[in-house]
XYZ file of C-alpha atoms in Angstrom:
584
model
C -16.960 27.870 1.802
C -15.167 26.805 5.053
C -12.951 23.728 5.372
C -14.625 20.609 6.585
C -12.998 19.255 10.227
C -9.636 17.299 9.632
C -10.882 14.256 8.324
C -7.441 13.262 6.204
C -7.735 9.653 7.142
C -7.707 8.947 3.416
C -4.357 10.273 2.680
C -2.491 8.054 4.992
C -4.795 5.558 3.202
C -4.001 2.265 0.744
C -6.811 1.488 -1.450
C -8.124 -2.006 -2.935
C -10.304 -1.953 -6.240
C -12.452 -4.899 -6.529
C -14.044 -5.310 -9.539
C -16.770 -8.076 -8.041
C -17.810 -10.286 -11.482
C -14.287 -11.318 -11.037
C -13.210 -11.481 -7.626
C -14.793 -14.346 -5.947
C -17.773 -16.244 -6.867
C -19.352 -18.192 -4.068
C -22.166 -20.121 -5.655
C -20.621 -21.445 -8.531
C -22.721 -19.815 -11.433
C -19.359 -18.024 -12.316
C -19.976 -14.824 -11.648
C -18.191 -12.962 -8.850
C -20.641 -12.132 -6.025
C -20.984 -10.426 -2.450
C -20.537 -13.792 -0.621
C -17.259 -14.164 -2.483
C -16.135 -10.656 -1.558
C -16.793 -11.471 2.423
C -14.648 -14.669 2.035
C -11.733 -13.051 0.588
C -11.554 -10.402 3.563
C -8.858 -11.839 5.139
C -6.658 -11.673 2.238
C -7.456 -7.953 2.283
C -6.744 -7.055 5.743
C -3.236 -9.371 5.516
C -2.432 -7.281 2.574
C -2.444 -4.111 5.053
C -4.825 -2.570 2.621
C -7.752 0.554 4.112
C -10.039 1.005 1.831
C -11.916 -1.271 -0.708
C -13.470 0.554 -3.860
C -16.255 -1.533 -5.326
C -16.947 -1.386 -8.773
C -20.691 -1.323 -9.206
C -23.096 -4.058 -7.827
C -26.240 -2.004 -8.334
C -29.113 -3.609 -10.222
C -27.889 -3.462 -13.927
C -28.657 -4.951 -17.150
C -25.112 -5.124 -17.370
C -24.531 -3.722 -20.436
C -21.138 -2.288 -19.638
C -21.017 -4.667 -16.471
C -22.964 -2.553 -14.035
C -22.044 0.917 -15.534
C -25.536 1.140 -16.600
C -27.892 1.259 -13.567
C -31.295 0.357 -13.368
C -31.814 1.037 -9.624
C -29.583 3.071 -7.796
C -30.788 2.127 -4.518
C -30.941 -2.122 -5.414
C -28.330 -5.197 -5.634
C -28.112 -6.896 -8.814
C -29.165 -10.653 -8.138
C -26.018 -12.043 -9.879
C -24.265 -10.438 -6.989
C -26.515 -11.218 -4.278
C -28.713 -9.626 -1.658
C -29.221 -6.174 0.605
C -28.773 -8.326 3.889
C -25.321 -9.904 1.871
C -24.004 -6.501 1.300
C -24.346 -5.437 4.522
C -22.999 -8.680 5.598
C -19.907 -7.742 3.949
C -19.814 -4.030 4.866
C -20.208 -5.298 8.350
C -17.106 -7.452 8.011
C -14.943 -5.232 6.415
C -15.685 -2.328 9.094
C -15.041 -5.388 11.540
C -11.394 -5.514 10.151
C -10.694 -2.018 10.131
C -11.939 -1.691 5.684
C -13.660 1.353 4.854
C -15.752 1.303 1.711
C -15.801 2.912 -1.415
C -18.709 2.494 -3.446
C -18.865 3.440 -7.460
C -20.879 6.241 -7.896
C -21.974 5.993 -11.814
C -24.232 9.535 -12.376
C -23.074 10.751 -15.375
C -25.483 8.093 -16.882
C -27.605 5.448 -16.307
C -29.528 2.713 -17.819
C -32.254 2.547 -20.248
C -34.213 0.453 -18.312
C -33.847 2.669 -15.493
C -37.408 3.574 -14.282
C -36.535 7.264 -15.120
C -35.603 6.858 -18.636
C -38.956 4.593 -19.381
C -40.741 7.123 -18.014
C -38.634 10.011 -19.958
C -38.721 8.419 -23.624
C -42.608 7.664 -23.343
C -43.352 11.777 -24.247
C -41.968 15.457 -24.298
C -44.100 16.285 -21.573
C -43.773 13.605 -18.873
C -42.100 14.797 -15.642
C -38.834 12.393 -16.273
C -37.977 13.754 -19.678
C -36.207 16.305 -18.245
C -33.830 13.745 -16.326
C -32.130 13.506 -19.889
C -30.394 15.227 -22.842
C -32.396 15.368 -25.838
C -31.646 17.112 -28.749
C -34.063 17.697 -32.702
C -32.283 16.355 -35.905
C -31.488 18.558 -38.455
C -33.294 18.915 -40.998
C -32.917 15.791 -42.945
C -33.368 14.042 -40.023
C -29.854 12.986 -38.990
C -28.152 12.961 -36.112
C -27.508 16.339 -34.452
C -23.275 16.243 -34.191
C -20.987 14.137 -35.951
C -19.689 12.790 -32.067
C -18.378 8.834 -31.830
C -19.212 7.626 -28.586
C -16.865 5.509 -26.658
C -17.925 2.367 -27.809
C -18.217 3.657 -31.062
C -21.040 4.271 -33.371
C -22.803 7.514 -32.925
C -24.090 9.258 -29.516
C -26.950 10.147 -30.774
C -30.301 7.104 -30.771
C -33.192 7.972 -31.736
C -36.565 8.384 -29.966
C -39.277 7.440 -31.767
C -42.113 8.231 -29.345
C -40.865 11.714 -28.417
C -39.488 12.478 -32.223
C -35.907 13.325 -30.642
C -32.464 11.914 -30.037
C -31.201 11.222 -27.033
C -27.002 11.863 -25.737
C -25.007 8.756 -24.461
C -21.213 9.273 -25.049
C -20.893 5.562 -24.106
C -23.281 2.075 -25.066
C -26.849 3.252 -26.291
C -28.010 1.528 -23.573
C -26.151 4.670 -21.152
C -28.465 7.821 -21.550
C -26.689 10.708 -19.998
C -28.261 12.214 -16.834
C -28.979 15.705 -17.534
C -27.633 17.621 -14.345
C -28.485 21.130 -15.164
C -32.131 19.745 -13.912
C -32.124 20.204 -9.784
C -34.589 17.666 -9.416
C -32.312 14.962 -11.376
C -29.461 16.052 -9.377
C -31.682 15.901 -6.093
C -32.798 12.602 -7.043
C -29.010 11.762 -7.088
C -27.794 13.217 -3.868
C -30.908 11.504 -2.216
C -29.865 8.171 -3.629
C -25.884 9.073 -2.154
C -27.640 9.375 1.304
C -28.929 6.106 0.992
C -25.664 4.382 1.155
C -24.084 6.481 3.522
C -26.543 6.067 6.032
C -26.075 2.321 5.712
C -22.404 2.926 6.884
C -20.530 3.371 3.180
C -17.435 5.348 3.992
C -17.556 7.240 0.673
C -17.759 7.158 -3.716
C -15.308 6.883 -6.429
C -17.263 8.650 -9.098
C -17.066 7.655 -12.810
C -16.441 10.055 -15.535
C -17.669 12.959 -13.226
C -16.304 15.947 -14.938
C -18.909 14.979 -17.815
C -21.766 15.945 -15.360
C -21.426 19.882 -16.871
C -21.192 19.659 -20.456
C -19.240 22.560 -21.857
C -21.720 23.278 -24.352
C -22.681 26.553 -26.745
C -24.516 29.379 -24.425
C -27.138 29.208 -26.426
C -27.192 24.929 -26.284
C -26.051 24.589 -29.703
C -24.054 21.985 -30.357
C -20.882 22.457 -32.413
C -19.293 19.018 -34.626
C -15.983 17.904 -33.750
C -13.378 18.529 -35.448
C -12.873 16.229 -38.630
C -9.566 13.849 -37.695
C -10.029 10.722 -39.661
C -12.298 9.575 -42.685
C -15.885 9.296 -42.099
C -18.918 11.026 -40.841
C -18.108 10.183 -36.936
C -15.305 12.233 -35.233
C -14.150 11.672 -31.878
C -16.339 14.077 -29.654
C -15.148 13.230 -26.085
C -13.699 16.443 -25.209
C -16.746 18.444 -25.995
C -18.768 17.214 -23.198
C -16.225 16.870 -20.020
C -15.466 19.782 -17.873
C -18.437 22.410 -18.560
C -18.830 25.613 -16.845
C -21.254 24.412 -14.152
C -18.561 21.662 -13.206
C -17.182 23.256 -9.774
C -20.496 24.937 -8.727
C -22.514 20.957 -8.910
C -19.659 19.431 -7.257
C -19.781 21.885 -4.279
C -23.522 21.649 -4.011
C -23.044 17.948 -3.919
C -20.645 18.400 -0.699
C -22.221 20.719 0.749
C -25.982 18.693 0.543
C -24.344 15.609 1.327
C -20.745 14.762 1.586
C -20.201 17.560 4.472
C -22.621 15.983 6.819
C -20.422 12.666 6.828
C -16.878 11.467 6.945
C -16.246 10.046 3.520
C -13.628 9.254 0.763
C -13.896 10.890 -2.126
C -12.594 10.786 -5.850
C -13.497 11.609 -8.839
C -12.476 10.166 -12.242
C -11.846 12.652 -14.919
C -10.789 12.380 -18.452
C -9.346 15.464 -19.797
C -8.738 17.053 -16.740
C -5.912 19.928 -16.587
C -4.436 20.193 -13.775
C -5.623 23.649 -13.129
C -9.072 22.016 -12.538
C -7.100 19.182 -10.718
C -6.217 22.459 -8.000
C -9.657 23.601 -8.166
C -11.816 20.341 -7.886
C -9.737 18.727 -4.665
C -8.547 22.185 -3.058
C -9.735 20.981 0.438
C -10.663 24.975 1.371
C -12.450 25.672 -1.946
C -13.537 22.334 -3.918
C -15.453 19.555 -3.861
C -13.404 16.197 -3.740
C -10.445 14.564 -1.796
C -8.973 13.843 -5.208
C -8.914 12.812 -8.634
C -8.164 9.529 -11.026
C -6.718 11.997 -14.279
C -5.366 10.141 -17.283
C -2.820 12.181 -18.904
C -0.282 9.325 -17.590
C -2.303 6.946 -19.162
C -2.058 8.158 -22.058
C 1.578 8.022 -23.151
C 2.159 4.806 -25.056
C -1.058 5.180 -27.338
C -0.901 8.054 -30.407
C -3.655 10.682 -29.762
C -4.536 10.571 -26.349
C -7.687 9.597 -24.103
C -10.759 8.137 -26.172
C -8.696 9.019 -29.868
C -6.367 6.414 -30.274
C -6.077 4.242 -27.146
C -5.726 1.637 -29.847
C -2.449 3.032 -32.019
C 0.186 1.553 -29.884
C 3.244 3.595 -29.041
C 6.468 2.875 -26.883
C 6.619 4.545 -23.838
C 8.780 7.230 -23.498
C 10.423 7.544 -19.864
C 10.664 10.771 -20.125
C 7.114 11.726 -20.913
C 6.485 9.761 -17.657
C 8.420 11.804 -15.798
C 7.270 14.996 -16.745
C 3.950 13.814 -16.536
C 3.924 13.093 -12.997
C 5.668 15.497 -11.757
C 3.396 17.981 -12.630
C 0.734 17.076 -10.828
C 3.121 15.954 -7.970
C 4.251 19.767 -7.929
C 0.653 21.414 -8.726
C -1.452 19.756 -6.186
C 1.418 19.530 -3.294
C -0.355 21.628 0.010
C -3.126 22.748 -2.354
C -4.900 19.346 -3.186
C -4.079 15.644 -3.534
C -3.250 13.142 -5.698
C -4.626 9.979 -6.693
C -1.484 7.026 -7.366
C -2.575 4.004 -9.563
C -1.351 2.469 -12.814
C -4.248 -0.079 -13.032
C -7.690 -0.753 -12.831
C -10.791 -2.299 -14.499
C -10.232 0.169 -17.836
C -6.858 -0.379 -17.858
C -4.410 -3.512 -18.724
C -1.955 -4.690 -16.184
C 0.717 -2.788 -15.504
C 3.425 -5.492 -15.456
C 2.753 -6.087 -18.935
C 2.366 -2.552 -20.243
C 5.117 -1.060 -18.512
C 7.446 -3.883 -17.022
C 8.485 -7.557 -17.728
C 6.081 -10.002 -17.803
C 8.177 -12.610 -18.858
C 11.627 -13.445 -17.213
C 11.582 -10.486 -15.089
C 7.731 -10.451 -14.020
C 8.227 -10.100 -10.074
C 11.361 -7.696 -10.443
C 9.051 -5.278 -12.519
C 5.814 -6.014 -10.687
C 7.783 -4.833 -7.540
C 9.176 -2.005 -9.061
C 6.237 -0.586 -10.140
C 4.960 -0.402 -6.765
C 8.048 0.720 -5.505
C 7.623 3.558 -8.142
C 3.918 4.304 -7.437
C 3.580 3.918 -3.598
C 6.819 5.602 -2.809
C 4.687 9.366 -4.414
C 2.699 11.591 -2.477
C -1.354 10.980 -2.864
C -2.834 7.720 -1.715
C -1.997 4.257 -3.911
C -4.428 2.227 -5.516
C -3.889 -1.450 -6.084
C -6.199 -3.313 -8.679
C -7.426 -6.697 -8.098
C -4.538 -8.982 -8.905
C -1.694 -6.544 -8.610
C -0.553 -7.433 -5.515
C -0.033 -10.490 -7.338
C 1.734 -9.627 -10.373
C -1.034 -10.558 -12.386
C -0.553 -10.285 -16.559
C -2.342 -9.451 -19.282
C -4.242 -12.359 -21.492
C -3.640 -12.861 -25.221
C -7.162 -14.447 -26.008
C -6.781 -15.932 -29.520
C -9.927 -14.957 -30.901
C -12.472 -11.954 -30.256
C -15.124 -14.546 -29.525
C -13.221 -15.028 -26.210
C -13.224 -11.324 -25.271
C -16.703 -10.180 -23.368
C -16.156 -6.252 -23.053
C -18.572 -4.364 -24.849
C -15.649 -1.638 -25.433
C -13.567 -4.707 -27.156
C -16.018 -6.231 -29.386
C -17.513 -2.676 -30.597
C -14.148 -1.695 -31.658
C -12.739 -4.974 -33.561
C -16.330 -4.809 -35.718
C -15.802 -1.050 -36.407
C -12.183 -1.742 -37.166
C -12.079 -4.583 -39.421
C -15.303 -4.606 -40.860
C -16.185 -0.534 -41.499
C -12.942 0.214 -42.025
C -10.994 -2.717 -43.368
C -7.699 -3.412 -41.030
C -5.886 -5.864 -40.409
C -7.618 -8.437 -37.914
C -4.312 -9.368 -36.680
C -3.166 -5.745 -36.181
C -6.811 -5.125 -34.002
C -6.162 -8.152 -31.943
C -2.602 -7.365 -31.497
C -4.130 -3.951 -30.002
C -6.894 -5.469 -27.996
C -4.124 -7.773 -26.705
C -1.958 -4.827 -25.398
C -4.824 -2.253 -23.995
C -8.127 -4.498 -23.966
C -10.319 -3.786 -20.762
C -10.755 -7.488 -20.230
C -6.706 -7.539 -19.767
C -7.945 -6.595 -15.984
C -10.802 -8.249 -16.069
C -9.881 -11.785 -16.280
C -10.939 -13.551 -12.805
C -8.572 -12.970 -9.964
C -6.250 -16.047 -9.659
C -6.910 -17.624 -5.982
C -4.281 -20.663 -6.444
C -3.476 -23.462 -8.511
C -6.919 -25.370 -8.834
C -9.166 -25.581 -11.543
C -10.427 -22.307 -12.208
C -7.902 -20.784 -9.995
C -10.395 -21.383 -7.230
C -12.195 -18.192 -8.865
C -15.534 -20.368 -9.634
C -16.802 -23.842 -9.050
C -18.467 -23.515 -11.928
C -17.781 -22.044 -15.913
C -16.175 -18.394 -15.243
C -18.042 -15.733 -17.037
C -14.601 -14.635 -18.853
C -11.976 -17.006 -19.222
C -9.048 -17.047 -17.588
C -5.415 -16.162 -17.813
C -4.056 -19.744 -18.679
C -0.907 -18.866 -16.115
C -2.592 -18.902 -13.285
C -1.369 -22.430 -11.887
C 1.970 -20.391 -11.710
C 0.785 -16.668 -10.829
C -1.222 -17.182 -7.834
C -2.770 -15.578 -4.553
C -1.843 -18.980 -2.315
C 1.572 -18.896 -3.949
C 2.464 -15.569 -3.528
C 1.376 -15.770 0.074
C 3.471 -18.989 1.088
C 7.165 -16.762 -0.706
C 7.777 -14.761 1.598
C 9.976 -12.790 -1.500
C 7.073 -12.633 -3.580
C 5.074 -9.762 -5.344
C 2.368 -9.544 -2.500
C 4.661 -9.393 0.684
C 6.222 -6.437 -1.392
C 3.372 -4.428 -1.321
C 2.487 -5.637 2.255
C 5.844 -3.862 3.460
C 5.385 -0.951 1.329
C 1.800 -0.260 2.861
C 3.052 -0.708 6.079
C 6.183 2.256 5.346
C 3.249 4.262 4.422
C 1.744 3.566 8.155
C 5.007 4.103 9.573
C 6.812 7.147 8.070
C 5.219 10.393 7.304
C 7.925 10.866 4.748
C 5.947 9.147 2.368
C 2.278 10.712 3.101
C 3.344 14.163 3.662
C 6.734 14.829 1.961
C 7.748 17.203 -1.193
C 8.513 15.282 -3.800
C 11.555 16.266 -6.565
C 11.901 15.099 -9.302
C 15.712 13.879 -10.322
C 17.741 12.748 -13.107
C 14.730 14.257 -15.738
C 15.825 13.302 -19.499
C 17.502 9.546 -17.968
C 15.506 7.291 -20.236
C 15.996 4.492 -18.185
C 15.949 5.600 -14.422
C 13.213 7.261 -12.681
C 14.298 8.778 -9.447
C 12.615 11.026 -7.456
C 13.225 12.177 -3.663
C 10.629 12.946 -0.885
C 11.369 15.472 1.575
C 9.542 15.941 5.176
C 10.462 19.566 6.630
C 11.889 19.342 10.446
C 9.841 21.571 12.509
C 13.246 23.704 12.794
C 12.945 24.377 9.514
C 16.417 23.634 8.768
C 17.640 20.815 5.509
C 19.925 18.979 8.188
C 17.032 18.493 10.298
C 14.579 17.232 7.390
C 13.783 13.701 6.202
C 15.122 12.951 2.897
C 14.309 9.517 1.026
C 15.304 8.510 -2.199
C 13.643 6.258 -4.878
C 15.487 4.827 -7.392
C 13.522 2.820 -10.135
C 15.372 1.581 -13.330
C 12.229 0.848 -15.953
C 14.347 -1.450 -18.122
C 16.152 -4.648 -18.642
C 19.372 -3.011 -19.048
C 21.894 -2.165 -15.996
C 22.272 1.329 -16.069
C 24.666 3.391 -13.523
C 23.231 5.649 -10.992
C 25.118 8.764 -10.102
C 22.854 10.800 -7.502
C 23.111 13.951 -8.804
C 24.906 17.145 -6.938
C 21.913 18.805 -5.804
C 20.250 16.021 -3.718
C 23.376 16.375 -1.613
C 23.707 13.431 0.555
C 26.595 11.774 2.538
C 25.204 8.601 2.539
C 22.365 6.320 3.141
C 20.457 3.503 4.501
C 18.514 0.637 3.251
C 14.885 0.800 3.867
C 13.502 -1.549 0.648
C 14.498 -2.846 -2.450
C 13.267 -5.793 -4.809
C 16.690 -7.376 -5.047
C 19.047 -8.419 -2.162
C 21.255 -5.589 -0.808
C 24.253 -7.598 -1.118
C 26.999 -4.856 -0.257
C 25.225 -1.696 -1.722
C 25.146 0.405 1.165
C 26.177 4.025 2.131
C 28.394 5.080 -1.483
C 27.701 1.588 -2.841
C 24.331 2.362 -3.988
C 24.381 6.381 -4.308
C 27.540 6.707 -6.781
C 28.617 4.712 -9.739
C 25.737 2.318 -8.553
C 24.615 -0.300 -11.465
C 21.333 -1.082 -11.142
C 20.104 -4.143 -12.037
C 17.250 -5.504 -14.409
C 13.859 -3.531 -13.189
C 15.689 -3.019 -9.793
C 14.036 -0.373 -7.301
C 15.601 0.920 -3.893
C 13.862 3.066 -1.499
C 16.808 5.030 0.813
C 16.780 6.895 3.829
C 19.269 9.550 2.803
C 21.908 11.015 5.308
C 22.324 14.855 5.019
């Protein structure tokens, strides 16, 4: 396989999740729409921001709010209309947005035409489009897997005497990709929306679309963990053998013939297959969303125990990122985020959101955006947006949430308080909670009663007031998006890790060879991030080698920490972060 033309754009890119239920609703039935995305533009392009990733507004029963699809080629009504879509694709192409549209093929819906057509008999042409499996002998489910939202993966199929596989709600049958027609259907329905002018797909839990199954198709139980029938069963179904060999058919069928955006989410990923998936000669996608980060402050990793809290370890960080900083440098690329619409807000989870909520909110970008791999800012980061406490689980509207607080206190008898305290600190609706516009009722989110409530601070954390302070969370990331336009440093530099076991300062330098060759001649910059509340001393360490510096961005005022000042015997202040422009 040959390289496609140089068509990089994306890595010199910032992109913008919007997760549309609660963005912007424009006609007051409280439910984010297209309309409301088109108004909101502006704030967008003043941001700086290139690329918008919409979660899914395909016709849904919204189940798992529009990750189960019912027509992959339709706008859900609560949304809006075709002609208001391309409305808003026109305006955001107008402004100089590309988009990003959700790509959700690992599954779909049970009311998607092809799965009332597959359950209705053995023999009807759909069946195929799904994975069915018998029951053993005395009729029970085939594995002992827990899906996602817990309770088995297996439902059963009356009509065709089977069950059918969906590792998330029941209502998500998995697609069943070693069928070409299924996967043609798909790659038809990809062409769609490109030809309409989408710019490209993030694609949800893709490395499931290959399940690494038996040879023979058998099915194997997962290992037993915990007490009880139902054992986590995540890992055996992501990353099959035929992973690699769809993806590339998928490019070459499709993606090759435009110039598009690509990543691919991918629970459980190694980094080996991170190489081998985005490897611009040799795989299939610009780059990937892995978790292995996100997993650090929970006890048993992705889709075990997300809900057994942990401290985070700095150190673990560290080590974390750096290897895929070092693995995919020149031979992929790296996807840079810390939030989205699975994952609570980052202020709260790994900063201050109390006393120091802008300091740590600033660092964190300072952190993330100063990497290599292209940044991705959630809805309401730029903002400094926090995580909700909802008193009671009646508040909370995720399926993921409500599933798990039944299982937990009522199957297996813990401590309601402990569960919410949980759901508090890593609940999907943490992210979810409408995006706060400014100080009105409703936050100037809806006119009417929001779908989700919202965060009660929102007369205080605010788009309109971060907008008018011009020291505020939002004009942070505005100049760190616009360092990214201006300095190839930050796009295309080595990064090195420094100061590994500190447990309180992450610091890291990015390097951008001269053509010479020569260190004197090369770019150095330094970030220096202190992830505490404490004022530790930084000492660059001997091997960075520097003989001073300059200033380029902090999240505190410079004061007289220049040259020395702020490379030796430098105290750093609460959640402080400094980006330098080291001397050689």
């Amino acid at each position: 396989m040959t390289a496609r033309p140089d068509r990089d754009w994306w890595k010199q890119s910032v992109v913008y999740q919007i997760y549309p239920r609660s963005f912007c609703d424009s006609n007051g039935d409280g439910i984010g729409d297209l309309p409301g995305i088109t108004s909101k533009l502006d704030h967008l392009q003043a941001l700086g921001v290139d690329v918008v990733w919409l979660s899914p507004v395909y016709a849904s029963p919204q189940d798992d709010n529009g990750y189960d699809i019912s027509d992959y080629r339709a706008i859900a009504p609560e949304f809006g209309t075709m002609a208001e879509f391309d409305e808003m694709l026109a305006q955001m192409h107008a402004r100089g947005i590309r988009l990003m549209m959700d790509l959700v093929v690992n599954h779909s819906s049970d009311e998607h035409a092809w799965f009332r057509e597959a359950r209705k008999s053995r023999d009807n042409p759909y069946h195929d489009h799904y994975l069915w499996r018998e029951p053993k002998p005395d009729g029970s489910p085939p594995t002992n897997w827990e899906a996602a939202f817990n309770g088995s993966v297996w439902e059963w199929n009356a009509p065709t005497g089977e069950y059918y596989l969906h590792m998330f709600s029941r209502k998500q049958p998995d697609l069943n990709w070693e069928n070409p027609v299924l996967r043609a259907e798909v790659y038809a329905a990809m062409r769609f929306w490109l030809d309409k002018g989408v710019d490209g797909f993030r694609m949800d839990v893709i490395n499931m679309v290959s399940k690494p199954w038996n040879a023979d198709g058998s099915l194997p139980d997962a290992p037993i963990v915990r007490e009880g029938f139902l054992q986590p069963g995540f890992a055996l179904t992501c990353n099959g053998p035929r992973l690699l060999e769809f993806l590339r058919e998928m490019r070459e069928q499709v993606l090759d013939h435009y110039d598009t955006v690509t990543v691919g989410e991918a629970p459980l990923a190694t980094i080996t297959q991170g190489r081998e998936l985005t490897n611009p000669q040799t795989g299939a996608l610009n780059m990937l969303f892995q978790f292995e980060h996100m997993d650090l402050d929970s006890v048993g990793g992705h889709m075990n125990g997300k809900w057994a809290l942990k401290p985070l370890d700095l150190r673990d960080l560290k080590a974390t990122m750096t290897r895929w900083q070092d693995a995919l440098y020149q031979q992929g690329w790296n996807s840079l985020y810390l939030n989205n619409h699975d994952q609570p807000r980052p202020v709260s989870r790994f900063g201050d959101d109390g006393v120091h909520r802008v300091a740590s909110a600033k660092m964190l970008a300072t952190f993330l955006h100063g990497m290599q791999g292209t940044p991705y800012i959630y809805q309401g980061e730029e903002l400094g947006m926090t995580n909700v406490a909802f008193p009671s689980i009646d508040d909370y509207q995720d399926i993921e949430i409500r599933n798990m607080y039944r299982v937990a206190t009522e199957e297996r008898g813990l401590d309601p308080a402990e569960v919410m305290a949980s759901i508090h600190a890593k609940g999907r609706d943490n992210a979810r909670t409408p995006m706060q516009w400014d100080a009105s009722p409703n936050a100037g989110f809806t006119r009417g009663t929001p779908w989700l409530k919202l965060n009660p601070n929102y007369p205080q954390v605010n788009a309109a007031q971060a907008v008018a302070d011009p020291d505020s969370v939002f004009h942070h990331y505005q100049r760190l998006i616009a360092l990214r336009r201006q300095h190839p440093v930050l796009v295309q530099g080595r990064h090195d890790l420094l100061l590994p076991d500190h447990p309180q300062i992450y610091a890291y330098t990015r390097t951008l060879e001269a053509d010479s060759g020569t260190d004197a001649d090369a770019e150095r910059w330094l970030v220096v991030c202190n992830f505490s509340g404490d004022t530790p001393v930084f000492d660059l360490p001997g091997e960075a080698r520097a003989s001073g510096c300059d200033w380029v961005l902090g999240n505190y005022p410079v004061g007289d920490l220049h040259g020395e000042a702020a490379l030796r015997h430098s105290p750093l202040r609460p959640w402080e972060a400094r980006m330098l422009r080291l001397h050689a």
